[in-house]
PDB file of C-alpha atoms in Angstrom:
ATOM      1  CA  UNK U   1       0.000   0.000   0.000  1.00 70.00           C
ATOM      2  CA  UNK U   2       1.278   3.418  -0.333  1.00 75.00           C
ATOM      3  CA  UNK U   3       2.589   5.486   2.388  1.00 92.00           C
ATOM      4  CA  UNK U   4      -0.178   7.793   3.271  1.00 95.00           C
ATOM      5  CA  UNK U   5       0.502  10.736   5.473  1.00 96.00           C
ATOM      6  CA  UNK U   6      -2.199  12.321   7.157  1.00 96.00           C
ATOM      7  CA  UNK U   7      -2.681  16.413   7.501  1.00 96.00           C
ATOM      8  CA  UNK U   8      -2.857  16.581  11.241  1.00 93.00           C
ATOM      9  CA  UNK U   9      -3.805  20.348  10.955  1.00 91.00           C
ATOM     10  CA  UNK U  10      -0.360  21.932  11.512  1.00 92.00           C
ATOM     11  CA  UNK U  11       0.462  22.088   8.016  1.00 93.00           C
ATOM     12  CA  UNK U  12       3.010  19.080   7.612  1.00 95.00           C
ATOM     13  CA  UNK U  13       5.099  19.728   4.908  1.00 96.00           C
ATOM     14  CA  UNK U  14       5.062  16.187   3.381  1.00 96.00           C
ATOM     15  CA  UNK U  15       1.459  15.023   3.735  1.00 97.00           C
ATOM     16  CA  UNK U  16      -0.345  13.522   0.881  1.00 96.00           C
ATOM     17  CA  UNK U  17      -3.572  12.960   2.083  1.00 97.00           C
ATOM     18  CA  UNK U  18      -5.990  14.109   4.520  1.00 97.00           C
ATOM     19  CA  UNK U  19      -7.666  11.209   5.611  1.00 97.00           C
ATOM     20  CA  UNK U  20      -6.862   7.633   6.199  1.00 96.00           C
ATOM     21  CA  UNK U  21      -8.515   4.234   4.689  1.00 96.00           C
ATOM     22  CA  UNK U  22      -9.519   3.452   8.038  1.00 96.00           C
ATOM     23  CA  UNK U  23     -11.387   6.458   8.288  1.00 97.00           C
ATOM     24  CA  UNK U  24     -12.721   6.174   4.477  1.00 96.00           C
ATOM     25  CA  UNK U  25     -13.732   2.600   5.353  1.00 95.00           C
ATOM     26  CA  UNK U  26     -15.731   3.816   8.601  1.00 96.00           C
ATOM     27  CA  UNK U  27     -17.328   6.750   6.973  1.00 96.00           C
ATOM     28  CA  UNK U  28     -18.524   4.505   3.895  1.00 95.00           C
ATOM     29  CA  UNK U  29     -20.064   1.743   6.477  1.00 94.00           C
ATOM     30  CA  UNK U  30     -21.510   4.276   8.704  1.00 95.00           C
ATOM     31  CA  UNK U  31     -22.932   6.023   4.896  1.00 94.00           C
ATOM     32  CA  UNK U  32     -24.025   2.755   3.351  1.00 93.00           C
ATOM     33  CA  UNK U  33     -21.557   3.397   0.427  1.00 88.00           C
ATOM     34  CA  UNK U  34     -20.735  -0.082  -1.257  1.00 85.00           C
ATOM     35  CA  UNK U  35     -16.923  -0.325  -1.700  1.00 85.00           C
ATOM     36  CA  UNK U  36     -16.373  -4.016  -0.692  1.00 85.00           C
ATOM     37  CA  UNK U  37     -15.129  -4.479  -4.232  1.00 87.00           C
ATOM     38  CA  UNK U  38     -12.028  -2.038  -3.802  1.00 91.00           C
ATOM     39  CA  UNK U  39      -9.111  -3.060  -2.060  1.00 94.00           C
ATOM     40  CA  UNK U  40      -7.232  -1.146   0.309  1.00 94.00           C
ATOM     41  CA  UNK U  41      -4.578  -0.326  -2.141  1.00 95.00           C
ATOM     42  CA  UNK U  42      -6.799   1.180  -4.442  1.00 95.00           C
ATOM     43  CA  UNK U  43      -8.615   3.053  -1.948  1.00 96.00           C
ATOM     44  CA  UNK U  44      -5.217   4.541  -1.152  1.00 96.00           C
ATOM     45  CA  UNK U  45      -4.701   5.694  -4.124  1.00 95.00           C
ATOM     46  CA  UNK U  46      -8.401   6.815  -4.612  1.00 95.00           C
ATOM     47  CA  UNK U  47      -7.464   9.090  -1.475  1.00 97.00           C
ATOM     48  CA  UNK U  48      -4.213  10.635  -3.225  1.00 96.00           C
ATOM     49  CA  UNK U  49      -5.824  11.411  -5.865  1.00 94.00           C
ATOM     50  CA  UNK U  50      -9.138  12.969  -4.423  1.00 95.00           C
ATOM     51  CA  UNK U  51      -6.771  14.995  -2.401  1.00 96.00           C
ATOM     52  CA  UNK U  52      -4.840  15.976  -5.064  1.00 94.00           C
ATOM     53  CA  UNK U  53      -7.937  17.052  -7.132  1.00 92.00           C
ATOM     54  CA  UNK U  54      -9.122  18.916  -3.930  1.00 93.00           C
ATOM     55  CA  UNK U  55      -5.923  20.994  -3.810  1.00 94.00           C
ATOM     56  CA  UNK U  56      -6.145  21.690  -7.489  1.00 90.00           C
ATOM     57  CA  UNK U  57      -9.251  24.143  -6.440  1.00 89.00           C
ATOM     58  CA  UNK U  58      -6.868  25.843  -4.113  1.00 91.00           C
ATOM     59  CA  UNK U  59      -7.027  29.083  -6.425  1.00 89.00           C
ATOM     60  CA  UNK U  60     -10.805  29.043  -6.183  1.00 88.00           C
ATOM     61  CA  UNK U  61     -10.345  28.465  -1.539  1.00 91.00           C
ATOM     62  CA  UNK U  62     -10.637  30.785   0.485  1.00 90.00           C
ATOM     63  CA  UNK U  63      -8.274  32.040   3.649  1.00 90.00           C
ATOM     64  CA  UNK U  64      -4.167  31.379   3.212  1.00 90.00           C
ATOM     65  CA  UNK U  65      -2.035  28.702   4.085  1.00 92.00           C
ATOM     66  CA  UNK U  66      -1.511  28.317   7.559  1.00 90.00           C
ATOM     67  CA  UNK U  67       2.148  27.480   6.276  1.00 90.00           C
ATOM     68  CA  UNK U  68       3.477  28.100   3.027  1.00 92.00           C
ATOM     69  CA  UNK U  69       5.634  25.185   2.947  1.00 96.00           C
ATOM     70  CA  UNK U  70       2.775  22.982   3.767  1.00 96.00           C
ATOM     71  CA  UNK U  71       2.380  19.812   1.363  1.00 96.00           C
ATOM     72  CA  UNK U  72      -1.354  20.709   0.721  1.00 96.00           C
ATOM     73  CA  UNK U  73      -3.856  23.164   0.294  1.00 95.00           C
ATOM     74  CA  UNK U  74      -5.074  22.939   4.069  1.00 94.00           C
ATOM     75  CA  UNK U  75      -5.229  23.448   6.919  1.00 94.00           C
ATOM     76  CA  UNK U  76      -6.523  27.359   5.517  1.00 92.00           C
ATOM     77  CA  UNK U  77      -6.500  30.345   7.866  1.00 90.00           C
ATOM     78  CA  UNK U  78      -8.941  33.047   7.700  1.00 84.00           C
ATOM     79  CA  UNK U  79      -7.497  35.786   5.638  1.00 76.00           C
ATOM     80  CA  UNK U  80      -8.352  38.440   8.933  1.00 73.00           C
ATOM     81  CA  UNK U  81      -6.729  35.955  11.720  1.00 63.00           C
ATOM     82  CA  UNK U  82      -2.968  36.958  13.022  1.00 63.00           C
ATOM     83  CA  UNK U  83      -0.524  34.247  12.530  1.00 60.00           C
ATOM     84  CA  UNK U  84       0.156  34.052  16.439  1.00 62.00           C
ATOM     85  CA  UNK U  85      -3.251  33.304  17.143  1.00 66.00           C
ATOM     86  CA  UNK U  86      -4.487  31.772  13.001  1.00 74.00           C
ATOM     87  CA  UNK U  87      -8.154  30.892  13.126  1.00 79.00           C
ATOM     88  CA  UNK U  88      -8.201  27.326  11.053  1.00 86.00           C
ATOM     89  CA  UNK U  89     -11.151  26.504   8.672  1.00 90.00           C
ATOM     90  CA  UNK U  90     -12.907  23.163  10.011  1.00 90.00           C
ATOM     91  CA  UNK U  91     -11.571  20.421   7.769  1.00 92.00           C
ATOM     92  CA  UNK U  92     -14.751  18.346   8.295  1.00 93.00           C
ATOM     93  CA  UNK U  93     -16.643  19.528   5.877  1.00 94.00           C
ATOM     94  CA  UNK U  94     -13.560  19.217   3.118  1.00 94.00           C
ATOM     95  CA  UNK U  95     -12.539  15.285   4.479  1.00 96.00           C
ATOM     96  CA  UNK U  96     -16.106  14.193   3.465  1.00 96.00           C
ATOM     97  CA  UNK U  97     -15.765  15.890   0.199  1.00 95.00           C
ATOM     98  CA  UNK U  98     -12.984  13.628   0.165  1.00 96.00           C
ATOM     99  CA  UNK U  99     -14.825  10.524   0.949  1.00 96.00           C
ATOM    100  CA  UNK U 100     -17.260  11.420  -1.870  1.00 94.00           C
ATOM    101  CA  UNK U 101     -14.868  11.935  -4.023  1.00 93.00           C
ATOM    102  CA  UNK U 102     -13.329   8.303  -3.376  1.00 94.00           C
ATOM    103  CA  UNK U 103     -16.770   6.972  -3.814  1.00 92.00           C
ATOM    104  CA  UNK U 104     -17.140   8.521  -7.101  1.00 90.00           C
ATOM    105  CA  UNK U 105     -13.739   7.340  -8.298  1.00 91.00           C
ATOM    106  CA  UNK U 106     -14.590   3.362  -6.964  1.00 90.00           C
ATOM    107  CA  UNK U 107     -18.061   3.912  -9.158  1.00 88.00           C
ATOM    108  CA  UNK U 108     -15.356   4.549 -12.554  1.00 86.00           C
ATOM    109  CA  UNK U 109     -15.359   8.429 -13.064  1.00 84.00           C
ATOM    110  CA  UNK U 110     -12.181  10.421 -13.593  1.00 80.00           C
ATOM    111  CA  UNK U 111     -11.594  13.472 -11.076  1.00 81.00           C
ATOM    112  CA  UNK U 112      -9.116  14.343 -13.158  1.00 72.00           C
ATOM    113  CA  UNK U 113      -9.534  13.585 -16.388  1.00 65.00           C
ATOM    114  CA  UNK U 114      -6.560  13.958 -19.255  1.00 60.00           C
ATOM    115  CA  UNK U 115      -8.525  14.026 -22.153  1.00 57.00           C
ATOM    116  CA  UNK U 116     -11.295  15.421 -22.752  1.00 55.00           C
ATOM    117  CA  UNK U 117     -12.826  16.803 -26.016  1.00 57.00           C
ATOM    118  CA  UNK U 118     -14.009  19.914 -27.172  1.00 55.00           C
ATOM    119  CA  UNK U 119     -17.457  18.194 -27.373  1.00 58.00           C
ATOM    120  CA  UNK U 120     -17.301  17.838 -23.378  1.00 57.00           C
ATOM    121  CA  UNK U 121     -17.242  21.235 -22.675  1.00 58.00           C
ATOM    122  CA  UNK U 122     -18.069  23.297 -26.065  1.00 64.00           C
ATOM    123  CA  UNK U 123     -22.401  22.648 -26.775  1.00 68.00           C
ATOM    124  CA  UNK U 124     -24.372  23.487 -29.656  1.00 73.00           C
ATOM    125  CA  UNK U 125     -28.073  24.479 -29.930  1.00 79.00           C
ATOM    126  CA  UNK U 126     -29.710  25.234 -32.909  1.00 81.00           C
ATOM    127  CA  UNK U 127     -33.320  26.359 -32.805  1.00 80.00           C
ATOM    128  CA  UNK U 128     -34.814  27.228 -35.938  1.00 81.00           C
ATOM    129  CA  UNK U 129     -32.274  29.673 -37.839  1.00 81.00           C
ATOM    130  CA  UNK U 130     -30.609  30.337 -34.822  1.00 83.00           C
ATOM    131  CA  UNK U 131     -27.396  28.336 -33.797  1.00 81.00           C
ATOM    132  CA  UNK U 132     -25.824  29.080 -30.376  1.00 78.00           C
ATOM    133  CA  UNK U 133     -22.491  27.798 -29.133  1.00 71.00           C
ATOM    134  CA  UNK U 134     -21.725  27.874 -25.372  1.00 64.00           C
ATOM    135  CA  UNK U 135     -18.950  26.517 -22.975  1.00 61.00           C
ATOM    136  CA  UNK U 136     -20.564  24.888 -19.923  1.00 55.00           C
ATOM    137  CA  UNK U 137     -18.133  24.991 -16.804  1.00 55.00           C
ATOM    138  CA  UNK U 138     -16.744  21.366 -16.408  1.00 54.00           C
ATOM    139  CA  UNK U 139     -16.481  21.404 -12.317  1.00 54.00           C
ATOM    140  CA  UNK U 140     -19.974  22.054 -12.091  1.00 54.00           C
ATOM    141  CA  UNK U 141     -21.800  19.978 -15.099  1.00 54.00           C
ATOM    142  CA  UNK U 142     -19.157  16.975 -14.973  1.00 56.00           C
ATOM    143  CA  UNK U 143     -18.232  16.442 -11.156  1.00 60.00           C
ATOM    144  CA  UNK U 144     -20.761  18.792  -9.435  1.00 66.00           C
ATOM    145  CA  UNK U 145     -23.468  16.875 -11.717  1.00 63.00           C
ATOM    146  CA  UNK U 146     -23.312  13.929 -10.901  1.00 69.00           C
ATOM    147  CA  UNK U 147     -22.093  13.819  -7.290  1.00 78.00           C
ATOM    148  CA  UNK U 148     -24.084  16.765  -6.116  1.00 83.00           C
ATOM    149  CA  UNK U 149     -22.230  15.930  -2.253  1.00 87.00           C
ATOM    150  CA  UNK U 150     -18.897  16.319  -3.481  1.00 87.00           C
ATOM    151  CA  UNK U 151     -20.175  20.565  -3.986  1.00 85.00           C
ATOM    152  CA  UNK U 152     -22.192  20.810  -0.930  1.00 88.00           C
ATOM    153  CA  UNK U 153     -19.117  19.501   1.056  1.00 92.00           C
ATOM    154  CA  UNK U 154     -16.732  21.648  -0.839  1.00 90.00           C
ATOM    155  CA  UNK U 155     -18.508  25.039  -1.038  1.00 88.00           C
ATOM    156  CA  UNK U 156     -17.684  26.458   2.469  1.00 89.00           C
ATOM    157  CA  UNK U 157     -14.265  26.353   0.960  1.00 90.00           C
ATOM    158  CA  UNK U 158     -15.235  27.830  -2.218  1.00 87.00           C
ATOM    159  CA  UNK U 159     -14.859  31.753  -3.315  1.00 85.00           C
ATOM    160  CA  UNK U 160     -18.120  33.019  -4.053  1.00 73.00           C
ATOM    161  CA  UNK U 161     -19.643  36.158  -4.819  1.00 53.00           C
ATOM    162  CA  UNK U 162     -23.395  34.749  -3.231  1.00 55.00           C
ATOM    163  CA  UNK U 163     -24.767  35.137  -6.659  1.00 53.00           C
ATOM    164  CA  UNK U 164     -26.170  32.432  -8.792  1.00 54.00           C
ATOM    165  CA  UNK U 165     -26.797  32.796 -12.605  1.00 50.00           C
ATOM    166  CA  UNK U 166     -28.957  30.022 -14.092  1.00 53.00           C
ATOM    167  CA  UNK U 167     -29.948  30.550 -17.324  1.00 57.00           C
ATOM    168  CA  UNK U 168     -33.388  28.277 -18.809  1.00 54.00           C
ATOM    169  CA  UNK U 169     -35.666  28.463 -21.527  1.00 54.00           C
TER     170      UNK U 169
END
């Protein structure tokens, strides 16, 4: 298995993941998510790289680094706490964002994918005479879309401006 090391909160500069498979493996019994079929090894792996799709949103977080040598995007301070006294954002919230995002990875989809086409992101509508081409935004209609829990977990984290655009006919 590969040698996972947990973010404790202190902002370890050679952590890789913020939760263990124990704790994946508790969280999907206590959850009723069916991952009997994945070994440990792959769940290991499946925590690497949830983590490691996690901290690829870190321009998108909010707060600073506790540390700026830490390995990964948290533990996150709040941008108006000192550094003697840092408040921390709550990491619950993000490690079951993680577990979700193990769950979707053991049900086949890609986190991160490597290729996608222009067809994935780039849509086409044509209504009468009219033909209108749009990008959708992948985080949302790919990941967000289908595992709704991975967004709800993540979006304390999240930069927003409290406005939300949807656009229907």
């Amino acid at each position: 298995m590969a040698n996972l090391i947990v973010e404790d909160n202190t902002g370890l500069t050679n952590s890789n993941v913020y939760a263990t498979v124990e704790q994946f493996k508790e969280f999907a019994e206590l959850n009723g998510l069916n991952v009997d079929n994945v070994d440990d090894d792959q769940l290991a792996i499946y925590l690497v790289r949830a983590t490691n799709f996690i901290d690829s949103l870190e321009s998108q977080m909010v707060g600073k680094r506790l540390n700026p040598e830490q390995a990964l995007a948290f533990p996150r301070q709040r941008s108006n706490s000192c550094s003697g006294n840092p408040h921390l954002y709550d990491m619950r919230g993000l490690v079951k964002a993680l577990f979700y995002c193990v769950e979707a990875q053991s049900l086949g989809f890609s986190l991160l994918p490597v290729n996608i086409s222009k067809d994935d992101i780039i849509k086409k509508e044509k209504i009468d005479v009219l033909e209108v081409q749009y990008s959708e935004d992948m985080l949302s209609e790919v990941l967000f879309g289908k595992f709704p829990m991975v967004e709800r977990y993540l979006s304390p984290y999240l930069v927003s401006n409290g406005y939300n655009l949807s656009v229907g006919r």
